[in-house]
Amino acid sequence: MRGWQLHYETISKLQEDLLALRKRFPTHGLCLGGDLNQSRDGYVWPWGRQWYGTRQGRELLTTCLSQADMICVTEQDFTSTGKLKNKSTIDHLCLTRSWASRLLHVDVWEAELLGAEPISDHNGVYLNLG
């Protein structure tokens, strides 16, 4: 369980950093992107848990983002829409609510689709703002 404890501590540190940025730049939009080590699409496997991460980790990150006036904009179930073949994404994009209101499009791609050799074991994710 030490690995997940470290994850929770990292989310706490992220929260401190985001709140400091929001205090220093209150009128600026922010985009946070990367491997957040958790699926957030709500898909639950037959054995009763989401694909990756823990409930506590998802709750901590949701609170962290909320306190910084941010939301995760990549929580869609891209597998059920056919955009991903076999696994949820753990790489996410999070925006301040002011920028999220300008969101035009969020999409994903699978590494295998880019060529014979995958460039990563993670799905790619991108967005367009208007």
PDB file of C-alpha atoms in Angstrom:
ATOM      1  CA  MET A   1       0.000   0.000   0.000  1.00  0.00           C
ATOM      2  CA  ARG A   2       3.037   2.308   0.244  1.00  0.00           C
ATOM      3  CA  GLY A   3       2.745   3.130  -3.479  1.00  0.00           C
ATOM      4  CA  TRP A   4      -0.789   4.449  -3.133  1.00  0.00           C
ATOM      5  CA  GLN A   5       0.154   6.355   0.026  1.00  0.00           C
ATOM      6  CA  LEU A   6       2.845   8.119  -1.986  1.00  0.00           C
ATOM      7  CA  HIS A   7       0.207   8.871  -4.634  1.00  0.00           C
ATOM      8  CA  TYR A   8      -2.055  10.476  -2.012  1.00  0.00           C
ATOM      9  CA  GLU A   9       0.852  12.556  -0.686  1.00  0.00           C
ATOM     10  CA  THR A  10       1.649  13.687  -4.234  1.00  0.00           C
ATOM     11  CA  ILE A  11      -1.956  14.802  -4.755  1.00  0.00           C
ATOM     12  CA  SER A  12      -1.681  16.805  -1.531  1.00  0.00           C
ATOM     13  CA  LYS A  13       1.477  18.499  -2.828  1.00  0.00           C
ATOM     14  CA  LEU A  14      -0.243  19.157  -6.171  1.00  0.00           C
ATOM     15  CA  GLN A  15      -3.090  20.797  -4.284  1.00  0.00           C
ATOM     16  CA  GLU A  16      -0.644  23.131  -2.513  1.00  0.00           C
ATOM     17  CA  ASP A  17       0.971  24.033  -5.842  1.00  0.00           C
ATOM     18  CA  LEU A  18      -2.323  24.653  -7.636  1.00  0.00           C
ATOM     19  CA  LEU A  19      -3.665  26.813  -4.815  1.00  0.00           C
ATOM     20  CA  ALA A  20      -0.431  28.835  -4.800  1.00  0.00           C
ATOM     21  CA  LEU A  21      -0.674  29.348  -8.567  1.00  0.00           C
ATOM     22  CA  ARG A  22      -4.319  30.379  -8.332  1.00  0.00           C
ATOM     23  CA  LYS A  23      -3.478  32.858  -5.555  1.00  0.00           C
ATOM     24  CA  ARG A  24      -0.566  34.339  -7.494  1.00  0.00           C
ATOM     25  CA  PHE A  25      -2.410  34.422 -10.852  1.00  0.00           C
ATOM     26  CA  PRO A  26      -6.122  34.612  -9.961  1.00  0.00           C
ATOM     27  CA  THR A  27      -7.281  35.729 -13.426  1.00  0.00           C
ATOM     28  CA  HIS A  28      -5.194  33.262 -15.446  1.00  0.00           C
ATOM     29  CA  GLY A  29      -6.481  30.017 -16.876  1.00  0.00           C
ATOM     30  CA  LEU A  30      -4.589  26.829 -16.076  1.00  0.00           C
ATOM     31  CA  CYS A  31      -4.230  23.507 -17.842  1.00  0.00           C
ATOM     32  CA  LEU A  32      -2.889  20.500 -15.960  1.00  0.00           C
ATOM     33  CA  GLY A  33      -2.071  17.463 -18.043  1.00  0.00           C
ATOM     34  CA  GLY A  34      -0.321  14.180 -17.508  1.00  0.00           C
ATOM     35  CA  ASP A  35      -0.346  10.705 -16.045  1.00  0.00           C
ATOM     36  CA  LEU A  36      -2.568  11.102 -12.988  1.00  0.00           C
ATOM     37  CA  ASN A  37      -2.457   7.362 -12.190  1.00  0.00           C
ATOM     38  CA  GLN A  38      -6.201   6.892 -12.120  1.00  0.00           C
ATOM     39  CA  SER A  39      -8.977   6.027 -14.502  1.00  0.00           C
ATOM     40  CA  ARG A  40     -11.852   8.475 -14.043  1.00  0.00           C
ATOM     41  CA  ASP A  41     -14.423   7.211 -16.549  1.00  0.00           C
ATOM     42  CA  GLY A  42     -16.554   5.297 -14.069  1.00  0.00           C
ATOM     43  CA  TYR A  43     -16.107   1.964 -15.844  1.00  0.00           C
ATOM     44  CA  VAL A  44     -16.191  -0.806 -13.252  1.00  0.00           C
ATOM     45  CA  TRP A  45     -14.704  -4.195 -14.074  1.00  0.00           C
ATOM     46  CA  PRO A  46     -16.715  -7.349 -13.245  1.00  0.00           C
ATOM     47  CA  TRP A  47     -14.687  -7.835 -10.055  1.00  0.00           C
ATOM     48  CA  GLY A  48     -16.052  -4.537  -8.748  1.00  0.00           C
ATOM     49  CA  ARG A  49     -13.341  -1.896  -9.135  1.00  0.00           C
ATOM     50  CA  GLN A  50     -12.388   0.722 -11.651  1.00  0.00           C
ATOM     51  CA  TRP A  51      -9.579  -0.063 -14.072  1.00  0.00           C
ATOM     52  CA  TYR A  52      -6.776   1.752 -12.303  1.00  0.00           C
ATOM     53  CA  GLY A  53      -6.327   3.766  -9.141  1.00  0.00           C
ATOM     54  CA  THR A  54      -8.238   3.863  -5.886  1.00  0.00           C
ATOM     55  CA  ARG A  55     -11.468   5.472  -4.776  1.00  0.00           C
ATOM     56  CA  GLN A  56      -9.523   7.521  -2.227  1.00  0.00           C
ATOM     57  CA  GLY A  57      -7.135   8.781  -4.903  1.00  0.00           C
ATOM     58  CA  ARG A  58     -10.002   9.823  -7.188  1.00  0.00           C
ATOM     59  CA  GLU A  59     -11.754  11.610  -4.316  1.00  0.00           C
ATOM     60  CA  LEU A  60      -8.555  13.411  -3.285  1.00  0.00           C
ATOM     61  CA  LEU A  61      -7.871  14.583  -6.829  1.00  0.00           C
ATOM     62  CA  THR A  62     -11.463  15.718  -7.323  1.00  0.00           C
ATOM     63  CA  THR A  63     -11.241  17.771  -4.120  1.00  0.00           C
ATOM     64  CA  CYS A  64      -7.826  19.122  -5.097  1.00  0.00           C
ATOM     65  CA  LEU A  65      -9.118  20.290  -8.482  1.00  0.00           C
ATOM     66  CA  SER A  66     -12.327  21.704  -7.050  1.00  0.00           C
ATOM     67  CA  GLN A  67     -10.475  23.825  -4.498  1.00  0.00           C
ATOM     68  CA  ALA A  68      -8.373  25.262  -7.344  1.00  0.00           C
ATOM     69  CA  ASP A  69     -11.559  25.928  -9.384  1.00  0.00           C
ATOM     70  CA  MET A  70     -10.563  23.242 -11.882  1.00  0.00           C
ATOM     71  CA  ILE A  71     -12.201  20.178 -13.389  1.00  0.00           C
ATOM     72  CA  CYS A  72     -10.948  17.092 -15.201  1.00  0.00           C
ATOM     73  CA  VAL A  73     -12.278  17.251 -18.771  1.00  0.00           C
ATOM     74  CA  THR A  74     -11.189  13.740 -19.778  1.00  0.00           C
ATOM     75  CA  GLU A  75     -13.508  11.630 -17.629  1.00  0.00           C
ATOM     76  CA  GLN A  76     -15.465  10.238 -20.570  1.00  0.00           C
ATOM     77  CA  ASP A  77     -15.709   6.500 -21.151  1.00  0.00           C
ATOM     78  CA  PHE A  78     -13.804   6.513 -24.437  1.00  0.00           C
ATOM     79  CA  THR A  79     -13.964   2.700 -24.608  1.00  0.00           C
ATOM     80  CA  SER A  80     -17.776   2.592 -24.801  1.00  0.00           C
ATOM     81  CA  THR A  81     -17.732   5.178 -27.604  1.00  0.00           C
ATOM     82  CA  GLY A  82     -15.263   3.056 -29.575  1.00  0.00           C
ATOM     83  CA  LYS A  83     -12.484   5.642 -29.469  1.00  0.00           C
ATOM     84  CA  LEU A  84     -10.324   3.305 -27.366  1.00  0.00           C
ATOM     85  CA  LYS A  85     -10.250  -0.438 -27.848  1.00  0.00           C
ATOM     86  CA  ASN A  86      -9.256  -2.025 -24.605  1.00  0.00           C
ATOM     87  CA  LYS A  87      -8.379   0.182 -21.669  1.00  0.00           C
ATOM     88  CA  SER A  88      -9.358   3.388 -19.966  1.00  0.00           C
ATOM     89  CA  THR A  89      -6.997   6.311 -20.019  1.00  0.00           C
ATOM     90  CA  ILE A  90      -5.037   7.335 -16.937  1.00  0.00           C
ATOM     91  CA  ASP A  91      -3.606  10.394 -18.665  1.00  0.00           C
ATOM     92  CA  HIS A  92      -5.859  13.366 -18.157  1.00  0.00           C
ATOM     93  CA  LEU A  93      -6.335  17.039 -18.920  1.00  0.00           C
ATOM     94  CA  CYS A  94      -7.725  19.368 -16.263  1.00  0.00           C
ATOM     95  CA  LEU A  95      -8.731  22.988 -16.808  1.00  0.00           C
ATOM     96  CA  THR A  96      -9.802  25.954 -14.758  1.00  0.00           C
ATOM     97  CA  ARG A  97     -13.562  26.319 -15.063  1.00  0.00           C
ATOM     98  CA  SER A  98     -13.159  29.510 -17.109  1.00  0.00           C
ATOM     99  CA  TRP A  99     -11.199  27.594 -19.727  1.00  0.00           C
ATOM    100  CA  ALA A 100     -13.428  24.518 -19.487  1.00  0.00           C
ATOM    101  CA  SER A 101     -16.343  26.718 -20.552  1.00  0.00           C
ATOM    102  CA  ARG A 102     -14.434  27.273 -23.826  1.00  0.00           C
ATOM    103  CA  LEU A 103     -13.904  23.548 -24.457  1.00  0.00           C
ATOM    104  CA  LEU A 104     -14.788  22.588 -28.021  1.00  0.00           C
ATOM    105  CA  HIS A 105     -13.503  19.046 -28.302  1.00  0.00           C
ATOM    106  CA  VAL A 106     -11.765  16.300 -26.287  1.00  0.00           C
ATOM    107  CA  ASP A 107     -10.431  13.188 -27.958  1.00  0.00           C
ATOM    108  CA  VAL A 108      -7.997  10.293 -27.555  1.00  0.00           C
ATOM    109  CA  TRP A 109      -5.885   7.932 -29.612  1.00  0.00           C
ATOM    110  CA  GLU A 110      -4.242   4.606 -28.933  1.00  0.00           C
ATOM    111  CA  ALA A 111      -0.479   4.251 -29.238  1.00  0.00           C
ATOM    112  CA  GLU A 112      -0.815   1.215 -31.515  1.00  0.00           C
ATOM    113  CA  LEU A 113      -2.607   3.314 -34.112  1.00  0.00           C
ATOM    114  CA  LEU A 114       0.432   5.526 -34.693  1.00  0.00           C
ATOM    115  CA  GLY A 115       2.553   2.850 -36.319  1.00  0.00           C
ATOM    116  CA  ALA A 116       4.053  -0.590 -35.965  1.00  0.00           C
ATOM    117  CA  GLU A 117       5.832   0.215 -32.706  1.00  0.00           C
ATOM    118  CA  PRO A 118       3.825   1.905 -29.944  1.00  0.00           C
ATOM    119  CA  ILE A 119       5.433   5.115 -28.728  1.00  0.00           C
ATOM    120  CA  SER A 120       3.973   4.593 -25.250  1.00  0.00           C
ATOM    121  CA  ASP A 121       1.899   2.166 -23.226  1.00  0.00           C
ATOM    122  CA  HIS A 122      -0.491   5.076 -22.532  1.00  0.00           C
ATOM    123  CA  ASN A 123      -3.305   6.452 -24.632  1.00  0.00           C
ATOM    124  CA  GLY A 124      -2.889   9.937 -26.020  1.00  0.00           C
ATOM    125  CA  VAL A 125      -5.399  12.652 -25.119  1.00  0.00           C
ATOM    126  CA  TYR A 126      -5.948  16.144 -26.498  1.00  0.00           C
ATOM    127  CA  LEU A 127      -8.430  19.002 -26.465  1.00  0.00           C
ATOM    128  CA  ASN A 128      -9.379  22.103 -28.434  1.00  0.00           C
ATOM    129  CA  LEU A 129     -10.458  25.367 -26.834  1.00  0.00           C
ATOM    130  CA  GLY A 130     -12.409  28.111 -28.580  1.00  0.00           C
TER     131      GLY A 130
END
